[in-house]
CSV table of C-alpha atoms in Angstrom, one decimal:
chain,number,residue,atom,x,y,z
A,1,MET,CA,-22.8,20.9,-14.0
A,2,LEU,CA,-22.7,18.6,-10.9
A,3,ARG,CA,-22.1,20.3,-7.6
A,4,ARG,CA,-20.8,18.6,-4.5
A,5,GLU,CA,-24.2,18.7,-2.8
A,6,GLU,CA,-25.8,17.0,-5.8
A,7,TYR,CA,-23.1,14.3,-5.8
A,8,GLU,CA,-23.7,13.7,-2.1
A,9,ALA,CA,-27.4,13.3,-2.8
A,10,PHE,CA,-26.5,10.8,-5.5
A,11,GLU,CA,-24.4,8.9,-2.9
A,12,ASP,CA,-27.5,8.8,-0.6
A,13,GLN,CA,-29.6,7.3,-3.4
A,14,TRP,CA,-27.1,4.9,-4.9
A,15,LEU,CA,-24.8,3.6,-2.1
A,16,ALA,CA,-25.7,0.7,0.1
A,17,PRO,CA,-27.0,1.7,3.5
A,18,TYR,CA,-23.8,0.4,5.2
A,19,ALA,CA,-21.5,2.3,2.9
A,20,ALA,CA,-19.6,5.4,4.1
A,21,ARG,CA,-21.0,8.6,2.9
A,22,SER,CA,-18.8,11.7,2.3
A,23,SER,CA,-21.6,14.0,3.7
A,24,ALA,CA,-21.6,12.0,6.9
A,25,SER,CA,-17.8,12.0,7.4
A,26,ARG,CA,-16.5,12.6,11.0
A,27,GLY,CA,-14.5,15.4,9.5
A,28,ARG,CA,-11.0,16.7,9.7
A,29,HIS,CA,-8.7,17.7,12.5
A,30,ILE,CA,-9.0,21.3,11.4
A,31,ARG,CA,-12.3,22.4,9.9
A,32,GLU,CA,-12.2,23.6,6.3
A,33,ASP,CA,-14.7,24.8,3.8
A,34,GLU,CA,-15.5,21.9,1.4
A,35,HIS,CA,-15.0,22.2,-2.3
A,36,SER,CA,-17.8,23.2,-4.6
A,37,TYR,CA,-17.4,20.3,-7.0
A,38,ARG,CA,-15.6,17.6,-5.0
A,39,THR,CA,-16.7,15.5,-2.1
A,40,ALA,CA,-14.6,15.3,1.0
A,41,PHE,CA,-13.2,11.9,0.0
A,42,GLN,CA,-12.5,13.1,-3.5
A,43,LYS,CA,-10.6,16.0,-2.1
A,44,ASP,CA,-8.6,13.6,0.1
A,45,ARG,CA,-7.7,11.4,-2.9
A,46,ASP,CA,-6.4,14.5,-4.8
A,47,ARG,CA,-4.3,15.7,-1.9
A,48,ILE,CA,-2.7,12.3,-1.6
A,49,ILE,CA,-1.8,12.1,-5.3
A,50,HIS,CA,-0.1,15.5,-5.1
A,51,THR,CA,2.2,14.7,-2.2
A,52,THR,CA,5.9,14.3,-2.5
A,53,ALA,CA,5.6,10.9,-0.8
A,54,PHE,CA,3.3,9.6,-3.5
A,55,ARG,CA,5.6,10.7,-6.3
A,56,ARG,CA,8.5,9.0,-4.6
A,57,LEU,CA,6.7,5.6,-4.8
A,58,GLU,CA,7.8,5.6,-8.5
A,59,TYR,CA,11.3,4.8,-7.5
A,60,LYS,CA,10.7,2.5,-4.4
A,61,THR,CA,11.0,-1.2,-4.6
A,62,GLN,CA,8.1,-3.6,-4.8
A,63,VAL,CA,10.2,-6.8,-5.3
A,64,PHE,CA,12.9,-5.8,-7.8
A,65,VAL,CA,15.1,-2.8,-7.0
A,66,ASN,CA,14.5,0.0,-9.6
A,67,TYR,CA,17.8,-0.5,-11.4
A,68,GLU,CA,16.9,-4.2,-12.2
A,69,GLY,CA,14.7,-3.0,-15.1
A,70,ASP,CA,12.0,-0.6,-16.1
A,71,TYR,CA,9.4,-3.3,-16.6
A,72,TYR,CA,9.0,-4.5,-13.1
A,73,ARG,CA,6.4,-3.1,-10.6
A,74,THR,CA,7.4,-0.3,-8.3
A,75,ARG,CA,5.5,0.8,-5.2
A,76,LEU,CA,3.7,3.3,-7.4
A,77,THR,CA,2.5,0.9,-10.1
A,78,HIS,CA,1.5,-1.5,-7.3
A,79,THR,CA,-0.5,1.2,-5.6
A,80,ILE,CA,-2.3,2.2,-8.8
A,81,GLU,CA,-3.1,-1.5,-9.6
A,82,ALA,CA,-4.4,-2.1,-6.1
A,83,SER,CA,-6.5,1.1,-6.3
A,84,GLN,CA,-8.2,0.0,-9.5
A,85,ILE,CA,-9.0,-3.4,-8.1
A,86,GLY,CA,-10.5,-1.7,-5.1
A,87,ARG,CA,-12.7,0.5,-7.2
A,88,THR,CA,-14.1,-2.5,-9.0
A,89,ILE,CA,-15.0,-4.2,-5.8
A,90,ALA,CA,-16.4,-1.1,-4.2
A,91,ARG,CA,-18.6,-0.4,-7.2
A,92,ALA,CA,-19.9,-4.0,-7.4
A,93,LEU,CA,-20.8,-3.8,-3.6
A,94,ARG,CA,-22.3,-0.3,-3.9
A,95,LEU,CA,-19.7,1.1,-1.5
A,96,ASN,CA,-17.9,4.4,-1.7
A,97,GLU,CA,-15.4,4.2,-4.6
A,98,ASP,CA,-13.8,7.6,-3.7
A,99,LEU,CA,-13.0,6.5,-0.1
A,100,THR,CA,-11.7,3.2,-1.3
A,101,GLU,CA,-9.5,4.9,-3.8
A,102,ALA,CA,-8.2,7.4,-1.3
A,103,ILE,CA,-7.2,4.8,1.3
A,104,SER,CA,-5.7,2.6,-1.4
A,105,LEU,CA,-3.6,5.4,-2.9
A,106,ALA,CA,-2.3,6.3,0.6
A,107,HIS,CA,-1.7,2.8,2.0
A,108,ASP,CA,2.0,2.5,1.0
A,109,LEU,CA,3.2,6.2,1.4
A,110,GLY,CA,5.3,5.3,4.4
A,111,HIS,CA,7.3,2.5,2.8
A,112,THR,CA,11.1,2.7,3.0
A,113,PRO,CA,13.4,2.3,0.0
A,114,PHE,CA,14.1,-1.3,-0.9
A,115,GLY,CA,10.7,-2.6,0.1
A,116,HIS,CA,10.1,-4.8,3.2
A,117,ALA,CA,13.9,-5.5,3.5
A,118,GLY,CA,14.4,-1.8,4.1
A,119,GLU,CA,11.5,-1.6,6.6
A,120,GLU,CA,13.0,-4.6,8.6
A,121,ALA,CA,16.4,-2.9,8.7
A,122,LEU,CA,15.0,0.4,9.9
A,123,ASN,CA,12.8,-1.2,12.5
A,124,GLU,CA,15.8,-3.0,14.0
A,125,LEU,CA,17.8,0.3,13.9
A,126,MET,CA,15.0,2.1,15.7
A,127,GLU,CA,14.7,-0.5,18.5
A,128,GLY,CA,14.5,1.4,21.8
A,129,HIS,CA,13.4,4.6,19.9
A,130,GLY,CA,9.9,3.7,19.0
A,131,GLY,CA,10.6,1.2,16.2
A,132,PHE,CA,9.5,1.7,12.6
A,133,ASP,CA,6.3,0.5,10.9
A,134,HIS,CA,5.3,1.8,7.5
A,135,ASN,CA,1.6,2.0,8.5
A,136,ARG,CA,2.5,4.4,11.3
A,137,GLN,CA,4.9,6.2,9.0
A,138,THR,CA,2.1,6.7,6.5
A,139,LEU,CA,0.0,8.3,9.2
A,140,ARG,CA,2.9,10.6,10.1
A,141,ILE,CA,3.3,11.6,6.5
A,142,VAL,CA,-0.4,12.6,6.1
A,143,THR,CA,-0.7,14.2,9.6
A,144,GLU,CA,2.8,15.8,10.2
A,145,LEU,CA,5.5,15.4,7.6
A,146,GLU,CA,4.0,16.7,4.4
A,147,GLY,CA,4.0,20.5,4.5
A,148,ARG,CA,1.8,21.9,1.7
A,149,TYR,CA,-0.7,24.1,3.4
A,150,PRO,CA,-0.3,27.3,5.4
A,151,GLY,CA,-2.9,26.5,8.1
A,152,PHE,CA,-1.8,23.1,9.2
A,153,ARG,CA,0.8,20.4,8.9
A,154,GLY,CA,0.1,17.2,6.9
A,155,LEU,CA,-2.9,16.9,4.6
A,156,ASN,CA,-5.7,17.3,7.2
A,157,LEU,CA,-7.5,14.3,5.8
A,158,THR,CA,-10.9,13.1,6.8
A,159,TYR,CA,-11.3,10.7,9.8
A,160,GLU,CA,-12.4,7.8,7.5
A,161,VAL,CA,-9.2,8.0,5.3
A,162,ARG,CA,-7.0,8.2,8.4
A,163,GLU,CA,-8.7,5.4,10.0
A,164,GLY,CA,-8.3,3.3,6.9
A,165,ILE,CA,-4.6,3.9,7.0
A,166,VAL,CA,-4.3,3.1,10.7
A,167,LYS,CA,-6.3,-0.1,10.4
A,168,HIS,CA,-4.8,-1.4,7.2
A,169,GLU,CA,-3.8,-5.0,7.5
A,170,SER,CA,-2.5,-7.6,5.0
A,171,GLU,CA,0.1,-10.4,4.9
A,172,TYR,CA,2.9,-7.8,5.6
A,173,ASP,CA,0.9,-5.1,7.3
A,174,ILE,CA,-0.3,-5.4,10.9
A,175,ALA,CA,-2.5,-2.6,12.4
A,176,ASP,CA,-0.9,-1.0,15.4
A,177,ILE,CA,-3.4,1.5,16.8
A,178,GLU,CA,-1.7,3.7,19.3
A,179,THR,CA,-4.5,6.1,20.3
A,180,GLN,CA,-8.1,5.8,21.2
A,181,GLU,CA,-9.0,8.3,18.5
A,182,TYR,CA,-9.3,5.5,16.0
A,183,GLU,CA,-11.4,3.2,18.3
A,184,PRO,CA,-9.2,0.0,18.3
A,185,ILE,CA,-12.1,-2.3,19.3
A,186,LEU,CA,-14.3,-1.3,16.3
A,187,LYS,CA,-13.9,-2.5,12.7
A,188,PRO,CA,-13.0,0.0,10.0
A,189,THR,CA,-15.4,0.8,7.1
A,190,LEU,CA,-16.1,-1.8,4.4
A,191,GLU,CA,-14.1,0.5,2.1
A,192,ALA,CA,-11.0,0.2,4.3
A,193,GLN,CA,-11.5,-3.6,4.5
A,194,ILE,CA,-11.6,-3.8,0.7
A,195,VAL,CA,-8.2,-2.1,0.6
A,196,ASN,CA,-6.7,-4.9,2.8
A,197,TYR,CA,-7.7,-7.4,0.1
A,198,CYS,CA,-7.0,-5.5,-3.1
A,199,ASP,CA,-3.5,-4.9,-1.8
A,200,GLU,CA,-3.0,-8.7,-1.3
A,201,ILE,CA,-4.6,-9.6,-4.6
A,202,ALA,CA,-2.5,-7.0,-6.5
A,203,TYR,CA,0.9,-8.0,-5.0
A,204,SER,CA,0.3,-11.8,-5.2
A,205,THR,CA,-0.7,-11.8,-8.8
A,206,HIS,CA,1.6,-9.1,-10.0
A,207,ASP,CA,4.6,-10.5,-8.1
A,208,LEU,CA,4.0,-13.8,-9.9
A,209,ASP,CA,3.9,-11.9,-13.2
A,210,ASP,CA,7.2,-10.1,-12.5
A,211,GLY,CA,8.7,-13.4,-11.3
A,212,LEU,CA,7.8,-15.1,-14.6
A,213,ARG,CA,8.9,-12.0,-16.6
A,214,SER,CA,12.3,-12.0,-14.9
A,215,GLY,CA,13.0,-15.7,-15.3
A,216,ILE,CA,13.3,-16.3,-11.6
A,217,LEU,CA,10.1,-18.4,-12.1
A,218,THR,CA,9.2,-20.5,-15.1
A,219,PHE,CA,5.8,-21.6,-16.4
A,220,GLU,CA,6.9,-25.2,-16.0
A,221,GLN,CA,7.9,-24.6,-12.4
A,222,VAL,CA,4.5,-23.1,-11.5
A,223,GLU,CA,2.8,-26.0,-13.4
A,224,ARG,CA,4.8,-28.6,-11.4
A,225,ALA,CA,3.8,-27.0,-8.1
A,226,GLY,CA,0.1,-28.0,-8.8
A,227,LEU,CA,-1.3,-24.7,-7.5
A,228,THR,CA,-5.1,-25.0,-7.5
A,229,LEU,CA,-5.7,-21.4,-8.3
A,230,TRP,CA,-3.2,-21.5,-11.2
A,231,GLU,CA,-4.9,-24.7,-12.5
A,232,GLN,CA,-8.3,-23.0,-12.5
A,233,ALA,CA,-6.9,-20.0,-14.4
A,234,ARG,CA,-5.2,-22.3,-16.8
A,235,ASN,CA,-8.4,-24.1,-17.6
A,236,LEU,CA,-9.9,-20.7,-18.6
A,237,VAL,CA,-7.0,-19.9,-20.9
A,238,ASP,CA,-7.4,-23.2,-22.9
A,239,SER,CA,-4.4,-24.9,-24.3
A,240,ALA,CA,-2.5,-21.8,-25.5
A,241,PRO,CA,1.3,-22.3,-25.7
A,242,TRP,CA,3.3,-20.6,-22.9
A,243,GLY,CA,4.5,-17.2,-23.9
A,244,GLU,CA,4.1,-13.5,-23.0
A,245,LEU,CA,0.5,-13.3,-24.2
A,246,THR,CA,-0.5,-16.4,-22.2
A,247,ARG,CA,1.2,-14.9,-19.2
A,248,HIS,CA,-0.9,-11.7,-19.4
A,249,ARG,CA,-4.0,-13.8,-19.9
A,250,MET,CA,-3.2,-16.0,-16.9
A,251,ILE,CA,-2.6,-13.0,-14.6
A,252,ARG,CA,-5.9,-11.4,-15.6
A,253,LYS,CA,-7.8,-14.7,-15.0
A,254,LEU,CA,-6.2,-15.1,-11.5
A,255,ILE,CA,-7.2,-11.5,-10.6
A,256,ASN,CA,-10.7,-12.1,-11.9
A,257,LEU,CA,-11.1,-15.4,-9.9
A,258,LEU,CA,-10.0,-13.7,-6.7
A,259,VAL,CA,-12.0,-10.5,-7.2
A,260,SER,CA,-15.2,-12.3,-8.2
A,261,ASP,CA,-15.0,-14.6,-5.2
A,262,LEU,CA,-14.4,-11.7,-2.8
A,263,ILE,CA,-17.5,-9.8,-4.1
A,264,GLU,CA,-19.7,-12.9,-3.8
A,265,GLN,CA,-18.4,-14.0,-0.4
A,266,THR,CA,-18.6,-10.5,1.0
A,267,THR,CA,-22.2,-10.2,-0.2
A,268,HIS,CA,-23.0,-13.5,1.6
A,269,ASN,CA,-21.3,-12.3,4.8
A,270,LEU,CA,-23.2,-9.0,4.8
A,271,ARG,CA,-26.5,-10.9,4.6
A,272,ALA,CA,-25.5,-13.6,7.0
A,273,ASN,CA,-24.6,-11.0,9.7
A,274,ASN,CA,-27.7,-8.9,8.9
A,275,ILE,CA,-25.6,-5.8,8.4
A,276,GLN,CA,-27.8,-2.8,7.6
A,277,THR,CA,-25.8,0.2,8.7
A,278,LEU,CA,-22.2,1.4,9.0
A,279,ASP,CA,-22.5,1.0,12.8
A,280,ASP,CA,-23.3,-2.7,12.2
A,281,VAL,CA,-20.1,-2.9,10.1
A,282,ARG,CA,-18.0,-1.4,12.9
A,283,ARG,CA,-19.5,-3.7,15.6
A,284,CYS,CA,-19.5,-6.9,13.6
A,285,GLU,CA,-17.6,-9.7,15.3
A,286,HIS,CA,-15.7,-10.7,12.1
A,287,LEU,CA,-14.6,-8.6,9.1
A,288,PRO,CA,-17.4,-8.9,6.6
A,289,VAL,CA,-15.1,-8.4,3.6
A,290,SER,CA,-13.4,-11.7,2.8
A,291,LEU,CA,-12.6,-14.4,0.3
A,292,SER,CA,-14.5,-17.7,0.6
A,293,PRO,CA,-12.6,-20.4,2.7
A,294,GLY,CA,-11.8,-22.3,-0.5
A,295,LEU,CA,-10.3,-19.4,-2.4
A,296,ARG,CA,-8.5,-18.1,0.8
A,297,ALA,CA,-6.7,-21.5,1.0
A,298,GLN,CA,-5.8,-21.4,-2.7
A,299,GLU,CA,-4.5,-17.8,-2.3
A,300,ARG,CA,-2.4,-19.0,0.7
A,301,GLU,CA,-1.0,-21.8,-1.4
A,302,LEU,CA,0.1,-19.3,-4.1
A,303,LYS,CA,1.7,-17.0,-1.4
A,304,ASN,CA,3.6,-20.0,0.0
A,305,PHE,CA,4.9,-20.8,-3.5
A,306,LEU,CA,6.0,-17.2,-4.0
A,307,PHE,CA,7.7,-17.1,-0.6
A,308,GLN,CA,9.7,-20.3,-1.2
A,309,ASN,CA,10.5,-19.8,-4.9
A,310,MET,CA,10.6,-16.1,-5.5
A,311,TYR,CA,11.1,-14.0,-2.4
A,312,ARG,CA,13.8,-16.5,-1.2
A,313,HIS,CA,15.5,-16.8,-4.6
A,314,TYR,CA,19.1,-15.9,-4.3
A,315,ARG,CA,18.9,-13.0,-6.6
A,316,VAL,CA,16.1,-11.4,-4.5
A,317,VAL,CA,17.9,-12.2,-1.3
A,318,ARG,CA,21.1,-10.6,-2.6
A,319,MET,CA,19.2,-7.4,-3.4
A,320,ALA,CA,17.6,-7.4,0.0
A,321,VAL,CA,20.9,-8.0,1.9
A,322,LYS,CA,22.6,-5.3,-0.1
A,323,ALA,CA,19.8,-2.9,0.5
A,324,GLN,CA,19.8,-3.5,4.3
A,325,ARG,CA,23.6,-2.9,4.4
A,326,ILE,CA,23.1,0.4,2.6
A,327,LEU,CA,20.4,1.6,5.0
A,328,ARG,CA,22.3,0.5,8.1
A,329,GLU,CA,25.4,2.3,7.2
A,330,LEU,CA,23.5,5.5,6.2
A,331,PHE,CA,21.6,5.4,9.5
A,332,TRP,CA,24.7,5.2,11.7
A,333,ALA,CA,26.6,7.7,9.6
A,334,TYR,CA,23.8,10.3,10.2
A,335,ILE,CA,23.4,9.3,13.9
A,336,GLN,CA,27.1,9.6,14.7
A,337,ASN,CA,27.5,12.9,12.8
A,338,PRO,CA,24.1,14.7,12.2
A,339,THR,CA,25.9,17.6,10.5
A,340,GLN,CA,26.0,15.3,7.4
A,341,LEU,CA,22.3,15.6,7.1
A,342,PRO,CA,20.9,18.3,4.7
A,343,THR,CA,20.3,21.7,6.3
A,344,ASN,CA,16.5,21.5,6.2
A,345,VAL,CA,16.6,18.1,7.9
A,346,GLN,CA,19.1,19.3,10.6
A,347,ALA,CA,16.6,22.1,11.4
A,348,ARG,CA,14.2,19.6,12.8
A,349,LEU,CA,16.7,18.5,15.4
A,350,ALA,CA,15.8,21.6,17.5
A,351,LYS,CA,12.5,20.0,18.5
A,352,ASP,CA,12.5,16.4,17.3
A,353,ASP,CA,14.4,13.3,18.5
A,354,LEU,CA,17.6,12.6,16.4
A,355,TYR,CA,16.7,8.9,15.8
A,356,ARG,CA,13.2,9.8,14.5
A,357,VAL,CA,14.5,12.6,12.3
A,358,VAL,CA,17.0,10.2,10.7
A,359,ALA,CA,14.4,7.5,10.3
A,360,ASP,CA,12.0,9.9,8.6
A,361,TYR,CA,14.7,11.1,6.3
A,362,ILE,CA,15.8,7.6,5.3
A,363,ALA,CA,12.2,6.3,5.0
A,364,GLY,CA,11.5,9.1,2.5
A,365,MET,CA,14.4,8.2,0.2
A,366,THR,CA,13.8,6.4,-3.1
A,367,ASP,CA,16.0,3.4,-3.9
A,368,ARG,CA,18.1,5.5,-6.3
A,369,TYR,CA,18.5,8.4,-3.8
A,370,ALA,CA,19.6,6.0,-1.0
A,371,THR,CA,22.2,4.4,-3.3
A,372,GLN,CA,23.5,7.9,-4.4
A,373,GLU,CA,23.7,9.0,-0.7
A,374,TYR,CA,25.6,5.9,0.1
A,375,ASP,CA,28.1,6.7,-2.7
A,376,LYS,CA,28.5,10.3,-1.5
A,377,LEU,CA,29.2,9.3,2.1
A,378,PHE,CA,31.4,6.2,1.5
A,379,ASN,CA,32.9,6.4,-2.0
A,380,PRO,CA,36.0,8.6,-1.9
A,381,TRP,CA,35.8,9.3,-5.6
A,382,GLU,CA,32.2,10.5,-5.4
A,383,ARG,CA,31.4,14.2,-4.9
A,384,PRO,CA,29.5,14.9,-1.7
């Protein structure tokens, strides 16, 4: 039997000196007794997994809207894949796997239906009313919107997990730190920095996989693009003919190239900056977790290819435009007549701003639910 205190002692022995330790957490907004067999970060991870917002990720768009097919990634499968990449990196660097996993599992909770197209539409609609950003929405979910405990709103997560959510940054996520509570001038933990990269590695490689699977991209098209990262992976796969098995092998090789480089470059950065403690991490001039300049340029090349050939493909653009039309019409229907909102949502209007209540309600929808709501409000033959 391994009790929490024994696991915390194991962390002290095994983790690198600059890793975050659960026993040294800055704690929760509301003090709680810790669990007998789970550390603070393990408890946070479990609370995140059991949220309504986490379950809804199963039916929220990554690139392809849910009705396009059951094979393609959703926000949930992307989150799980990013989390497992993060655990691999954290273990190799002797960092806290549980903290890395908790931040990774939470990082997309605030996403709207229909992916980034939905977020762009909702941000435009909320202009003059605080805007909309899925990072800030994730923090709202874990601090206010989830109601699962009698003593507090939200999940009452540890500071380190909340900080990782607030300071999450990637190609499509910009940290917007509104309060001094999260110390904007200081860097986040290495575990949080890992999540920034495992998010990017997961979506770049797996969006490529879904693009090839869907037929939007072809092997010949990727070959002609002359992507350096792709060519490196291809050399590792030998001369196997193109097909489903080769596609799986190529995606695995791409992930391995990026993850291995990240581990090696981060190790170099930690030594070069003489980082010995978590305080050194926070005060380091540059983020220690990074790809090497060469691999970073190759990853950028892959992202540019995806942007031009997949994200701007007419089929994806049509889905995005249709999604934004749905959310805009839903938004104004609720704003102009709030009595169309469900009773439990209307109840919030007694103390909360109408625009924010509507934004919270729409952001929490799945693709399927948003489409059904649209039919109920605008299709005369659909029951309300």
